[in-house]
Every structure is written in structure tokens, then in C-alpha cells.
mmCIF file of C-alpha atoms in Angstrom:
data_model
loop_
_atom_site.group_PDB
_atom_site.id
_atom_site.type_symbol
_atom_site.label_atom_id
_atom_site.label_comp_id
_atom_site.label_asym_id
_atom_site.label_seq_id
_atom_site.Cartn_x
_atom_site.Cartn_y
_atom_site.Cartn_z
ATOM 1 C CA MET A 1 -12.390 -10.909 -20.581
ATOM 2 C CA ILE A 2 -15.231 -9.214 -22.416
ATOM 3 C CA THR A 3 -13.936 -6.994 -25.200
ATOM 4 C CA GLU A 4 -16.963 -6.340 -27.410
ATOM 5 C CA TYR A 5 -17.474 -2.616 -28.070
ATOM 6 C CA THR A 6 -20.194 -2.860 -30.726
ATOM 7 C CA THR A 7 -23.705 -4.241 -30.750
ATOM 8 C CA THR A 8 -26.772 -4.184 -32.963
ATOM 9 C CA LYS A 9 -28.799 -2.874 -30.009
ATOM 10 C CA LYS A 10 -29.308 0.874 -30.007
ATOM 11 C CA ILE A 11 -27.042 2.389 -27.382
ATOM 12 C CA ARG A 12 -26.688 5.783 -25.843
ATOM 13 C CA MET A 13 -22.937 6.115 -25.411
ATOM 14 C CA LYS A 14 -19.679 4.203 -25.633
ATOM 15 C CA ILE A 15 -17.826 4.844 -22.374
ATOM 16 C CA GLY A 16 -14.245 4.170 -21.329
ATOM 17 C CA ILE A 17 -13.623 3.863 -17.585
ATOM 18 C CA VAL A 18 -10.363 4.765 -15.865
ATOM 19 C CA SER A 19 -9.661 3.409 -12.390
ATOM 20 C CA LEU A 20 -6.834 1.676 -10.562
ATOM 21 C CA TYR A 21 -6.172 -1.144 -13.013
ATOM 22 C CA GLY A 22 -2.438 -0.994 -12.319
ATOM 23 C CA TRP A 23 -3.089 -1.278 -8.596
ATOM 24 C CA LEU A 24 -5.306 -4.310 -9.175
ATOM 25 C CA LYS A 25 -2.473 -5.997 -11.056
ATOM 26 C CA LEU A 26 -0.096 -5.330 -8.176
ATOM 27 C CA TRP A 27 -2.522 -6.326 -5.418
ATOM 28 C CA ASP A 28 -5.678 -8.376 -5.804
ATOM 29 C CA ASN A 29 -8.271 -6.071 -4.268
ATOM 30 C CA TYR A 30 -11.938 -6.960 -4.092
ATOM 31 C CA GLY A 31 -13.107 -3.358 -3.713
ATOM 32 C CA THR A 32 -11.147 -2.110 -6.731
ATOM 33 C CA LEU A 33 -12.534 -4.906 -8.889
ATOM 34 C CA LEU A 34 -16.134 -4.762 -7.707
ATOM 35 C CA GLN A 35 -16.489 -1.000 -7.909
ATOM 36 C CA ASN A 36 -15.614 -1.198 -11.600
ATOM 37 C CA PHE A 37 -17.981 -4.123 -12.065
ATOM 38 C CA ALA A 38 -20.766 -2.189 -10.345
ATOM 39 C CA LEU A 39 -20.247 1.008 -12.339
ATOM 40 C CA GLN A 40 -20.256 -0.942 -15.599
ATOM 41 C CA LYS A 41 -23.342 -2.906 -14.548
ATOM 42 C CA PHE A 42 -25.241 0.290 -13.767
ATOM 43 C CA LEU A 43 -24.208 1.992 -17.021
ATOM 44 C CA LYS A 44 -25.094 -1.057 -19.099
ATOM 45 C CA GLN A 45 -28.536 -1.103 -17.513
ATOM 46 C CA ARG A 46 -28.881 2.465 -18.794
ATOM 47 C CA GLY A 47 -28.174 1.261 -22.329
ATOM 48 C CA HIS A 48 -24.519 2.291 -22.564
ATOM 49 C CA ILE A 49 -21.560 0.222 -23.733
ATOM 50 C CA THR A 50 -18.678 0.368 -21.279
ATOM 51 C CA PHE A 51 -15.177 -0.962 -20.878
ATOM 52 C CA TRP A 52 -12.326 -0.635 -18.412
ATOM 53 C CA ILE A 53 -9.255 0.966 -19.988
ATOM 54 C CA ARG A 54 -6.400 -1.317 -19.014
ATOM 55 C CA THR A 55 -3.152 0.544 -18.440
ATOM 56 C CA ARG A 56 0.500 -0.147 -17.779
ATOM 57 C CA PRO A 57 3.382 2.108 -16.726
ATOM 58 C CA THR A 58 5.955 3.501 -19.134
ATOM 59 C CA PRO A 59 9.303 1.882 -18.263
ATOM 60 C CA GLN A 60 11.290 4.969 -19.235
ATOM 61 C CA ASP A 61 9.071 7.435 -17.389
ATOM 62 C CA GLN A 62 11.656 9.215 -15.239
ATOM 63 C CA SER A 63 9.099 11.577 -13.732
ATOM 64 C CA LYS A 64 7.463 8.593 -12.031
ATOM 65 C CA TRP A 65 10.726 7.792 -10.294
ATOM 66 C CA LYS A 66 10.991 11.402 -9.151
ATOM 67 C CA GLN A 67 7.485 11.198 -7.712
ATOM 68 C CA LEU A 68 8.322 7.904 -6.030
ATOM 69 C CA TYR A 69 11.502 9.377 -4.542
ATOM 70 C CA SER A 70 9.506 12.288 -3.150
ATOM 71 C CA LYS A 71 7.000 9.906 -1.591
ATOM 72 C CA ILE A 72 9.734 7.822 -0.039
ATOM 73 C CA LEU A 73 11.118 10.907 1.650
ATOM 74 C CA THR A 74 7.652 11.811 2.892
ATOM 75 C CA ASN A 75 6.710 8.393 4.219
ATOM 76 C CA PHE A 76 9.538 5.917 3.951
ATOM 77 C CA ARG A 77 8.094 2.988 5.835
ATOM 78 C CA SER A 78 4.658 2.966 4.243
ATOM 79 C CA ILE A 79 5.896 3.452 0.677
ATOM 80 C CA ILE A 80 8.597 0.821 1.034
ATOM 81 C CA ARG A 81 6.040 -1.652 2.318
ATOM 82 C CA LEU A 82 3.295 -0.928 -0.196
ATOM 83 C CA LEU A 83 5.195 -0.001 -3.350
ATOM 84 C CA LEU A 84 8.835 -0.969 -3.341
ATOM 85 C CA THR A 85 8.689 -4.435 -1.801
ATOM 86 C CA PRO A 86 6.886 -6.002 -4.771
ATOM 87 C CA ILE A 87 9.501 -4.492 -7.087
ATOM 88 C CA LEU A 88 12.685 -5.051 -5.110
ATOM 89 C CA GLY A 89 11.769 -8.485 -3.834
ATOM 90 C CA ILE A 90 12.808 -8.057 -0.219
ATOM 91 C CA PRO A 91 11.808 -10.912 2.112
ATOM 92 C CA GLY A 92 8.254 -9.810 3.008
ATOM 93 C CA SER A 93 7.433 -9.348 -0.643
ATOM 94 C CA ARG A 94 8.758 -12.766 -1.580
ATOM 95 C CA ARG A 95 6.685 -14.361 1.154
ATOM 96 C CA LEU A 96 3.591 -12.517 -0.035
ATOM 97 C CA ALA A 97 4.234 -13.513 -3.650
ATOM 98 C CA LYS A 98 4.571 -17.147 -2.600
ATOM 99 C CA PHE A 99 1.406 -16.941 -0.547
ATOM 100 C CA ASN A 100 -0.577 -15.491 -3.441
ATOM 101 C CA LYS A 101 0.771 -18.111 -5.823
ATOM 102 C CA ARG A 102 -0.296 -20.893 -3.469
ATOM 103 C CA ASN A 103 -3.680 -19.280 -2.847
ATOM 104 C CA PRO A 104 -5.055 -17.890 -6.138
ATOM 105 C CA ARG A 105 -8.163 -15.753 -5.890
ATOM 106 C CA PHE A 106 -9.150 -16.046 -9.575
ATOM 107 C CA PHE A 107 -9.633 -12.348 -10.226
ATOM 108 C CA SER A 108 -8.812 -12.741 -13.921
ATOM 109 C CA GLU A 109 -11.523 -15.358 -14.316
ATOM 110 C CA PHE A 110 -14.066 -13.049 -12.685
ATOM 111 C CA MET A 111 -13.061 -10.233 -15.029
ATOM 112 C CA THR A 112 -13.406 -12.524 -18.025
ATOM 113 C CA ARG A 113 -16.985 -13.333 -17.058
ATOM 114 C CA HIS A 114 -18.219 -10.015 -15.719
ATOM 115 C CA VAL A 115 -16.044 -7.013 -16.633
ATOM 116 C CA SER A 116 -15.578 -5.525 -20.094
ATOM 117 C CA THR A 117 -12.057 -4.287 -20.816
ATOM 118 C CA THR A 118 -9.895 -2.983 -23.627
ATOM 119 C CA PRO A 119 -8.274 -5.834 -25.558
ATOM 120 C CA ARG A 120 -4.827 -4.563 -24.615
ATOM 121 C CA GLU A 121 -3.048 -2.408 -22.063
ATOM 122 C CA PHE A 122 -2.034 1.184 -22.823
ATOM 123 C CA THR A 123 0.666 3.460 -21.520
ATOM 124 C CA VAL A 124 -0.429 7.038 -20.896
ATOM 125 C CA GLU A 125 1.550 8.096 -23.970
ATOM 126 C CA GLU A 126 -0.292 5.544 -26.105
ATOM 127 C CA LEU A 127 -3.636 6.812 -24.822
ATOM 128 C CA VAL A 128 -2.666 10.361 -25.761
ATOM 129 C CA ASP A 129 -1.435 9.359 -29.220
ATOM 130 C CA ASN A 130 -4.077 6.769 -30.070
ATOM 131 C CA PRO A 131 -6.956 6.706 -27.562
ATOM 132 C CA PRO A 132 -9.871 4.265 -27.747
ATOM 133 C CA MET A 133 -12.829 5.668 -29.673
ATOM 134 C CA VAL A 134 -15.428 6.664 -27.075
ATOM 135 C CA ASP A 135 -18.233 9.137 -26.528
ATOM 136 C CA ALA A 136 -17.338 9.640 -22.879
ATOM 137 C CA LEU A 137 -14.654 8.919 -20.298
ATOM 138 C CA ILE A 138 -15.345 8.315 -16.614
ATOM 139 C CA VAL A 139 -12.645 8.308 -13.944
ATOM 140 C CA GLY A 140 -13.364 6.844 -10.516
ATOM 141 C CA SER A 141 -13.228 5.814 -7.793
ATOM 142 C CA ASP A 142 -10.922 4.481 -5.033
ATOM 143 C CA GLN A 143 -7.956 6.865 -4.447
ATOM 144 C CA VAL A 144 -7.810 7.548 -8.186
ATOM 145 C CA TRP A 145 -6.852 11.199 -7.623
ATOM 146 C CA ARG A 146 -4.011 10.350 -5.270
ATOM 147 C CA GLU A 147 -1.685 11.429 -8.077
ATOM 148 C CA VAL A 148 -2.159 13.933 -10.876
ATOM 149 C CA THR A 149 -1.554 12.338 -14.270
ATOM 150 C CA LYS A 150 -3.052 12.644 -17.736
ATOM 151 C CA LEU A 151 -4.627 9.256 -17.099
ATOM 152 C CA ASN A 152 -6.288 10.039 -13.749
ATOM 153 C CA PHE A 153 -7.541 13.453 -14.904
ATOM 154 C CA LEU A 154 -8.628 12.265 -18.368
ATOM 155 C CA GLY A 155 -6.088 14.331 -20.243
ATOM 156 C CA PHE A 156 -6.417 12.292 -23.443
ATOM 157 C CA GLY A 157 -8.946 11.740 -26.205
ATOM 158 C CA SER A 158 -10.683 14.195 -28.504
ATOM 159 C CA ARG A 159 -12.032 17.498 -27.212
ATOM 160 C CA GLN A 160 -15.605 16.521 -28.110
ATOM 161 C CA ILE A 161 -15.974 13.612 -25.696
ATOM 162 C CA ARG A 162 -17.562 13.959 -22.252
ATOM 163 C CA ARG A 163 -15.175 13.800 -19.305
ATOM 164 C CA ILE A 164 -16.728 12.805 -15.996
ATOM 165 C CA ALA A 165 -15.252 12.221 -12.548
ATOM 166 C CA TYR A 166 -17.504 9.869 -10.604
ATOM 167 C CA ALA A 167 -17.004 9.388 -6.851
ATOM 168 C CA VAL A 168 -13.331 10.256 -7.180
ATOM 169 C CA SER A 169 -11.336 9.676 -4.036
ATOM 170 C CA ALA A 170 -7.983 10.931 -2.780
ATOM 171 C CA PRO A 171 -6.124 11.436 0.506
ATOM 172 C CA TRP A 172 -7.889 14.799 0.714
ATOM 173 C CA PRO A 173 -6.436 16.012 4.069
ATOM 174 C CA VAL A 174 -2.813 15.656 2.955
ATOM 175 C CA LEU A 175 -2.794 16.937 -0.623
ATOM 176 C CA ASP A 176 0.017 19.443 -1.062
ATOM 177 C CA ASN A 177 0.545 22.564 -3.179
ATOM 178 C CA ASN A 178 2.225 20.584 -5.945
ATOM 179 C CA TRP A 179 -0.906 18.468 -6.278
ATOM 180 C CA PHE A 180 -3.152 21.527 -6.544
ATOM 181 C CA GLN A 181 -0.882 23.253 -9.059
ATOM 182 C CA SER A 182 -0.866 20.142 -11.238
ATOM 183 C CA ALA A 183 -4.565 19.299 -10.874
ATOM 184 C CA ILE A 184 -5.878 22.725 -11.803
ATOM 185 C CA GLN A 185 -4.360 22.331 -15.276
ATOM 186 C CA PHE A 186 -6.882 19.556 -16.008
ATOM 187 C CA THR A 187 -10.045 20.356 -14.086
ATOM 188 C CA SER A 188 -11.415 22.958 -16.518
ATOM 189 C CA LYS A 189 -11.750 20.184 -19.104
ATOM 190 C CA LEU A 190 -13.958 18.025 -16.870
ATOM 191 C CA ASP A 191 -17.664 18.247 -17.690
ATOM 192 C CA ALA A 192 -18.969 16.890 -14.378
ATOM 193 C CA VAL A 193 -17.292 16.102 -11.062
ATOM 194 C CA SER A 194 -18.453 14.174 -8.026
ATOM 195 C CA VAL A 195 -16.470 12.988 -5.014
ATOM 196 C CA ARG A 196 -16.746 9.956 -2.774
ATOM 197 C CA GLU A 197 -15.806 11.714 0.463
ATOM 198 C CA ALA A 198 -17.399 14.956 1.636
ATOM 199 C CA GLU A 199 -13.894 16.306 2.340
ATOM 200 C CA GLY A 200 -13.302 16.317 -1.402
ATOM 201 C CA LEU A 201 -15.856 19.082 -1.913
ATOM 202 C CA ALA A 202 -13.597 21.697 -0.318
ATOM 203 C CA VAL A 203 -10.731 20.537 -2.526
ATOM 204 C CA CYS A 204 -12.944 20.871 -5.604
ATOM 205 C CA HIS A 205 -13.863 24.422 -4.609
ATOM 206 C CA GLN A 206 -10.159 25.267 -4.404
ATOM 207 C CA LEU A 207 -9.870 23.919 -7.948
ATOM 208 C CA ASN A 208 -12.743 26.186 -9.079
ATOM 209 C CA ILE A 209 -15.103 23.223 -9.435
ATOM 210 C CA LYS A 210 -18.106 24.849 -7.800
ATOM 211 C CA ASP A 211 -20.782 22.324 -8.767
ATOM 212 C CA ALA A 212 -19.116 19.140 -7.499
ATOM 213 C CA ILE A 213 -21.370 16.898 -5.420
ATOM 214 C CA HIS A 214 -20.966 14.105 -2.874
ATOM 215 C CA VAL A 215 -22.059 10.705 -4.244
ATOM 216 C CA ILE A 216 -21.925 7.064 -3.220
ATOM 217 C CA ASP A 217 -19.183 4.593 -4.028
ATOM 218 C CA PRO A 218 -19.938 2.662 -7.241
ATOM 219 C CA VAL A 219 -20.588 -0.600 -5.355
ATOM 220 C CA LEU A 220 -23.627 1.043 -3.724
ATOM 221 C CA LEU A 221 -25.206 1.797 -7.094
ATOM 222 C CA LEU A 222 -26.290 -1.851 -7.099
ATOM 223 C CA GLU A 223 -28.521 -3.597 -4.598
ATOM 224 C CA ALA A 224 -27.907 -6.911 -2.857
ATOM 225 C CA GLU A 225 -29.974 -8.919 -5.348
ATOM 226 C CA GLN A 226 -27.634 -7.997 -8.184
ATOM 227 C CA TYR A 227 -24.634 -9.298 -6.278
ATOM 228 C CA LEU A 228 -26.551 -12.426 -5.306
ATOM 229 C CA ASP A 229 -27.153 -13.028 -9.021
ATOM 230 C CA VAL A 230 -23.384 -12.995 -9.583
ATOM 231 C CA ILE A 231 -22.900 -15.489 -6.758
ATOM 232 C CA GLN A 232 -25.458 -17.779 -8.370
ATOM 233 C CA GLN A 233 -24.015 -17.375 -11.870
ATOM 234 C CA ASP A 234 -20.559 -18.354 -10.661
ATOM 235 C CA GLY A 235 -21.781 -21.318 -8.609
ATOM 236 C CA GLU A 236 -20.546 -19.866 -5.327
ATOM 237 C CA ASP A 237 -23.798 -20.006 -3.344
ATOM 238 C CA ARG A 238 -22.293 -22.392 -0.826
ATOM 239 C CA THR A 239 -23.455 -22.972 2.728
ATOM 240 C CA PHE A 240 -21.210 -23.182 5.783
ATOM 241 C CA SER A 241 -21.357 -25.899 8.407
ATOM 242 C CA ASN A 242 -21.052 -23.456 11.319
ATOM 243 C CA PRO A 243 -22.107 -19.833 11.806
ATOM 244 C CA PHE A 244 -19.128 -17.519 11.402
ATOM 245 C CA ILE A 245 -17.796 -14.024 11.841
ATOM 246 C CA LEU A 246 -16.205 -12.642 8.687
ATOM 247 C CA GLY A 247 -13.042 -10.606 9.094
ATOM 248 C CA TYR A 248 -11.726 -8.582 6.169
ATOM 249 C CA PHE A 249 -8.410 -6.859 6.911
ATOM 250 C CA VAL A 250 -6.092 -4.912 4.606
ATOM 251 C CA ASN A 251 -2.785 -3.039 4.904
ATOM 252 C CA ILE A 252 -1.614 -4.369 8.251
ATOM 253 C CA ASN A 253 1.974 -5.402 8.915
ATOM 254 C CA THR A 254 1.435 -6.525 12.499
ATOM 255 C CA ILE A 255 -1.431 -8.262 14.256
ATOM 256 C CA HIS A 256 -1.639 -5.326 16.669
ATOM 257 C CA LYS A 257 -3.102 -3.117 13.926
ATOM 258 C CA VAL A 258 -6.472 -4.729 14.721
ATOM 259 C CA PRO A 259 -7.895 -5.875 18.100
ATOM 260 C CA TRP A 260 -7.079 -9.457 17.198
ATOM 261 C CA GLN A 261 -7.308 -11.401 20.454
ATOM 262 C CA PRO A 262 -10.578 -9.772 21.561
ATOM 263 C CA THR A 263 -12.000 -10.655 18.140
ATOM 264 C CA VAL A 264 -10.911 -14.294 18.474
ATOM 265 C CA ASP A 265 -12.334 -14.484 21.989
ATOM 266 C CA PHE A 266 -15.563 -12.796 20.886
ATOM 267 C CA ALA A 267 -16.032 -15.459 18.206
ATOM 268 C CA LYS A 268 -15.365 -18.284 20.670
ATOM 269 C CA ALA A 269 -17.706 -16.835 23.272
ATOM 270 C CA ASN A 270 -20.526 -16.811 20.725
ATOM 271 C CA LYS A 271 -19.571 -20.244 19.338
ATOM 272 C CA TYR A 272 -18.830 -18.758 15.929
ATOM 273 C CA ASP A 273 -16.080 -19.725 13.560
ATOM 274 C CA LEU A 274 -13.772 -16.859 12.565
ATOM 275 C CA ARG A 275 -13.004 -16.644 8.856
ATOM 276 C CA VAL A 276 -10.591 -13.906 7.810
ATOM 277 C CA VAL A 277 -9.867 -12.651 4.309
ATOM 278 C CA PRO A 278 -6.503 -10.818 4.475
ATOM 279 C CA MET A 279 -5.207 -8.533 1.737
ATOM 280 C CA GLN A 280 -2.216 -6.343 0.873
ATOM 281 C CA GLY A 281 0.209 -7.683 3.468
ATOM 282 C CA ALA A 282 -2.274 -8.880 6.072
ATOM 283 C CA GLU A 283 -1.773 -12.386 4.650
ATOM 284 C CA LEU A 284 1.583 -12.500 6.440
ATOM 285 C CA VAL A 285 0.335 -11.610 9.927
ATOM 286 C CA ILE A 286 -3.077 -13.292 10.337
ATOM 287 C CA PRO A 287 -2.672 -16.821 11.810
ATOM 288 C CA LYS A 288 -3.043 -19.241 8.936
ATOM 289 C CA GLU A 289 -5.776 -21.339 10.560
ATOM 290 C CA TYR A 290 -8.155 -18.387 10.208
ATOM 291 C CA ILE A 291 -7.283 -17.382 6.629
ATOM 292 C CA SER A 292 -9.570 -17.685 3.619
ATOM 293 C CA THR A 293 -8.688 -16.598 0.076
ATOM 294 C CA PRO A 294 -11.987 -16.638 -1.832
ATOM 295 C CA SER A 295 -12.684 -15.716 -5.405
ATOM 296 C CA PRO A 296 -14.578 -12.420 -5.814
ATOM 297 C CA SER A 297 -17.899 -14.252 -6.045
ATOM 298 C CA ALA A 298 -17.088 -16.424 -3.040
ATOM 299 C CA TRP A 299 -16.052 -13.249 -1.168
ATOM 300 C CA LEU A 300 -19.504 -11.815 -1.877
ATOM 301 C CA ASN A 301 -21.065 -15.040 -0.659
ATOM 302 C CA ALA A 302 -19.068 -14.849 2.564
ATOM 303 C CA PHE A 303 -20.610 -11.438 3.287
ATOM 304 C CA HIS A 304 -24.025 -12.832 2.431
ATOM 305 C CA LYS A 305 -23.692 -15.844 4.766
ATOM 306 C CA ALA A 306 -21.753 -14.308 7.682
ATOM 307 C CA GLU A 307 -23.399 -13.647 11.022
ATOM 308 C CA CYS A 308 -21.509 -10.365 11.308
ATOM 309 C CA VAL A 309 -18.441 -8.583 9.931
ATOM 310 C CA VAL A 310 -15.313 -7.023 11.447
ATOM 311 C CA THR A 311 -13.114 -5.028 9.097
ATOM 312 C CA ASN A 312 -10.653 -2.174 8.656
ATOM 313 C CA SER A 313 -11.594 -1.904 4.967
ATOM 314 C CA TYR A 314 -13.871 0.700 3.430
ATOM 315 C CA HIS A 315 -15.401 -1.760 0.998
ATOM 316 C CA GLY A 316 -15.670 -4.316 3.771
ATOM 317 C CA ALA A 317 -17.987 -1.909 5.564
ATOM 318 C CA LEU A 318 -19.966 -1.156 2.400
ATOM 319 C CA PHE A 319 -20.619 -4.796 1.571
ATOM 320 C CA ALA A 320 -21.704 -5.451 5.160
ATOM 321 C CA ILE A 321 -24.276 -2.695 4.601
ATOM 322 C CA ILE A 322 -25.312 -4.085 1.211
ATOM 323 C CA MET A 323 -25.847 -7.534 2.749
ATOM 324 C CA ARG A 324 -27.421 -6.033 5.892
ATOM 325 C CA LYS A 325 -24.976 -7.593 8.324
ATOM 326 C CA PRO A 326 -24.057 -6.199 11.746
ATOM 327 C CA PHE A 327 -20.505 -4.885 11.461
ATOM 328 C CA LEU A 328 -17.719 -3.021 13.220
ATOM 329 C CA VAL A 329 -14.996 -0.946 11.581
ATOM 330 C CA PHE A 330 -11.518 -0.809 13.112
ATOM 331 C CA LEU A 331 -9.976 2.452 11.934
ATOM 332 C CA GLN A 332 -6.440 2.347 10.592
ATOM 333 C CA ASP A 333 -3.658 4.311 12.239
ATOM 334 C CA GLY A 334 -0.294 5.759 11.314
ATOM 335 C CA ALA A 335 0.417 6.374 7.636
ATOM 336 C CA LYS A 336 -3.067 5.282 6.572
ATOM 337 C CA SER A 337 -5.024 7.264 9.166
ATOM 338 C CA HIS A 338 -5.671 10.174 6.785
ATOM 339 C CA GLU A 339 -7.891 7.794 4.792
ATOM 340 C CA ASN A 340 -10.261 7.256 7.728
ATOM 341 C CA CYS A 341 -12.441 10.151 6.561
ATOM 342 C CA ARG A 342 -13.879 7.810 3.942
ATOM 343 C CA PHE A 343 -15.526 5.781 6.719
ATOM 344 C CA THR A 344 -17.161 8.724 8.432
ATOM 345 C CA SER A 345 -18.150 10.237 5.102
ATOM 346 C CA ALA A 346 -19.963 7.042 4.101
ATOM 347 C CA LEU A 347 -21.428 5.961 7.428
ATOM 348 C CA GLU A 348 -22.605 9.220 8.982
ATOM 349 C CA PRO A 349 -25.237 9.957 6.281
ATOM 350 C CA LEU A 350 -26.640 6.464 6.887
ATOM 351 C CA GLY A 351 -26.772 6.842 10.668
ATOM 352 C CA LEU A 352 -24.061 4.202 11.140
ATOM 353 C CA SER A 353 -21.159 6.173 12.603
ATOM 354 C CA ASP A 354 -21.514 4.247 15.884
ATOM 355 C CA ARG A 355 -20.144 1.163 14.090
ATOM 356 C CA ILE A 356 -16.685 2.801 13.957
ATOM 357 C CA LEU A 357 -14.036 2.024 16.592
ATOM 358 C CA ALA A 358 -11.077 4.405 16.793
ATOM 359 C CA TYR A 359 -7.582 2.978 17.127
ATOM 360 C CA ASN A 360 -6.983 4.563 20.537
ATOM 361 C CA THR A 361 -9.897 2.606 22.043
ATOM 362 C CA TRP A 362 -8.447 -0.834 21.391
ATOM 363 C CA ALA A 363 -5.994 -1.218 24.271
ATOM 364 C CA ALA A 364 -8.687 -1.894 26.863
ATOM 365 C CA ILE A 365 -11.350 -3.438 24.659
ATOM 366 C CA THR A 366 -12.730 -6.816 25.728
ATOM 367 C CA PRO A 367 -14.669 -9.547 23.934
ATOM 368 C CA LYS A 368 -17.741 -8.425 25.871
ATOM 369 C CA ASP A 369 -17.219 -4.878 24.589
ATOM 370 C CA LEU A 370 -17.112 -6.167 21.030
ATOM 371 C CA SER A 371 -20.203 -8.258 21.611
ATOM 372 C CA ASN A 372 -22.091 -5.309 23.076
ATOM 373 C CA LYS A 373 -21.061 -2.998 20.248
ATOM 374 C CA MET A 374 -21.868 -5.577 17.589
ATOM 375 C CA SER A 375 -25.262 -6.350 19.100
ATOM 376 C CA ARG A 376 -26.454 -2.758 19.018
ATOM 377 C CA SER A 377 -29.477 -2.735 16.765
ATOM 378 C CA ILE A 378 -29.329 -1.281 13.277
ATOM 379 C CA ASP A 379 -32.485 0.227 11.840
ATOM 380 C CA TRP A 380 -32.024 -1.275 8.397
ATOM 381 C CA LYS A 381 -35.279 0.217 7.150
ATOM 382 C CA MET A 382 -34.006 3.708 7.916
ATOM 383 C CA VAL A 383 -30.587 2.886 6.455
ATOM 384 C CA GLU A 384 -32.276 1.754 3.249
ATOM 385 C CA ILE A 385 -34.348 4.935 3.065
ATOM 386 C CA GLU A 386 -31.265 7.148 3.404
ATOM 387 C CA LEU A 387 -29.221 4.971 1.076
ATOM 388 C CA ASN A 388 -31.893 5.109 -1.608
ATOM 389 C CA LYS A 389 -32.006 8.913 -1.370
ATOM 390 C CA TRP A 390 -28.239 9.069 -1.811
ATOM 391 C CA ARG A 391 -28.363 6.429 -4.521
ATOM 392 C CA ASP A 392 -30.946 8.479 -6.446
ATOM 393 C CA VAL A 393 -28.750 11.597 -6.261
ATOM 394 C CA SER A 394 -25.792 9.597 -7.545
ATOM 395 C CA LYS A 395 -27.734 8.015 -10.385
ATOM 396 C CA GLU A 396 -29.164 11.381 -11.391
ATOM 397 C CA PHE A 397 -25.640 12.803 -11.511
ATOM 398 C CA LEU A 398 -24.507 10.091 -13.919
ATOM 399 C CA ASP A 399 -27.634 10.272 -16.043
ATOM 400 C CA ALA A 400 -27.343 14.064 -16.381
ATOM 401 C CA ALA A 401 -23.620 13.909 -17.157
ATOM 402 C CA LEU A 402 -24.249 11.315 -19.887
ATOM 403 C CA LYS A 403 -27.428 12.788 -21.303
ATOM 404 C CA PRO A 404 -27.241 12.644 -25.133
#
């Protein structure tokens, strides 16, 4: 990993970035990794030095167990599946661990080549007592405000440094009073705040953050050519013998959480291969003959070379847009349904909300339906115009927040 913090080149600021490093250690997640890569890439192009602050939990932190207990009571099934199974080692978790061991995705190698990080991991207490020397801290993006902690709300470091929330995300519709009471203790110390979902603006107003704005996810700060450069650098610009549909599915514990058979039949009807990248439990339910486990650069190449994309992932949709591929989004249901606002919030401003399929429409869907929906034309020129407008707003936010 890249750990240089100093250079002879004149720089504007030294910036520490806080995002879901702990989550990335628990689950390989392409979106979590690439949004940090993209934010760093953009900031470095502006002349800044950046690094990802690597963190680890405090083993004796009893308050974390109290929070976990509360979450279990609120949503037992989801929390057990997503949080406790990797710790307790119940059968599904063991199977997933074995799968991941047999099918490495080489995230660490990608980070070594492309992502600057702190040389070591910190607990929150260590960050408070002995924080890295920086001119600014940025927190963002994916679900980083799900919990209120000194880490996620930048409650560490000297008073003089800039504190910026960029494209912060949270389960906005289900935040409770305890969250608001805890969050408001930190928000007055933030110098600039932006949110990834429009629903977050109302939450910011409740926290007396009146000037918060709606910005794009960090991965959209970069254009396709910059991701294609990474593919080339890592030697992953491979071709495929047959045209294929790319599926990218996360957080499913049964095949019925996506319209699986219509998707398979749709691929066969069009004489496409179906290549599926499953994550965060989906590895155990997707039939193995369809599964791919690419490195981050190979994952980018799959989006670049696919004929079209089907996904229930937010970042799956965004990279389909970046690579200008026809795509369909299968919304999640149940415990994860409150996160669906991130799709509408990202796609509506770009005129792409018709690419979303709600869960309650799947029962009667046919391969022909999927083909018809996928074949609807996308005015990529108009998408690019709107995306560039939004991109400019987002870049201006960061530039203003970091102005010397």
C-alpha cells in the first residue's frame, strides 16, 4: 500500500479520509474500495496529498455491544446474517469464508498499487489521543453515517483542521431519535456538508446544517477513461470469447431476491453468456457455473466489455452509467428496502429512473419483458450533459471546502 505523506512538490493540503475501512475488511466490496480510490484520485489531481485512515474496533468497547444488541432487537434476521455470522462462525459464514479463501479477489494488491493509506490501523481512542497530522479530514461516502461515532463524524484531531462530509450516506428514512441526539453533538464542528441522497438534505436541516447540498458519489467524480487507465495499468484489459450480460448482486440470501430465471432465459434468448459477480452472501445462492470473482480492475473491465448489466447494487448501476452500458436495477426488499432511495436519488436527475424495477413487479416478469426494458434507448448524450452539471457542482463543493 502507498504510505507516503510527504513530497517535494508543492501541495495544497494533506487530507485524511474516513470511510468504511472496517466494512471492507469484513466484506470485499468493490464500491467501497473504488469510491475511496476515486476520491483520492480527484483530490490528488487538485494537488492535495491524501490517505485513507485505516481503522479497527476497540475490543473492550462495551458501548459497541450495546449498539449491536439494540440492532439485533430491531432487525434480528438481517443483523445476524450481515454482522454476527462472520464473528460467530455459524454454517453460512463458514461456507462464505471458504468460498472467499478459494476465490481471492486481490483487493489488498489493488490497494497497494492505487490507494494511499495510513501505515497502521487506529482505534477511535488512538485517533483521539494521537491523530495523524493533517490539514483536513473528509468523511464519506457509502452508509458512513449509519452510526454516530467520533470516527464517522470526525470528532478527533486539532480544532484548526477542516472537517468535511462529502456525499455522506445513511439509511435516512429510518434514523431514530437516538441518532439525531447523538449526531447533533458533532455537526456544529463540520465546516462543509454534502449528502449522496437527496433524502439526506431534510436530515441535515433537522441537524441545523442549512447549507448542505446534494452531490454525486465519489466514483462519478472520475470519467470512464480514468478507470480504463487502471485496467490497462493492471493488465486486465482482456477480451471475452462470447458477448455476455454482467450480473452484479449483493446482500441476497435466496435466489428469489432477484428475478433469476427470467435473467437466465433472457441471456439464452439473446445468445449471451451470463457472468455474475456475487458479493456479501450472494456467493452462496448464485449457481456456481455463473459465478465470477474478479479483481477490482478485472471487475471494471467486465463493466467495460459487457453488453449490458443487471444489478441490485448501487455501485453496479453507477459503473454501468460510467461505462455507458444498458442496465436494469432490481430493487432490494425487506430489511434493505429503506436503502432503495439511493437508486432514485442518483438515477432521477440523470433521466434514468425507468431503468429501475421494483420488487413487486418480478412475479410475472418474463425474459421478453427484460429484453424490452433493457432495449429501451438511453440518450447518453443527455445523461452526460446532466452528469457533468452535477459533477461540476460536486467538484466546486470540494474545491471551496478545501480552499487554502
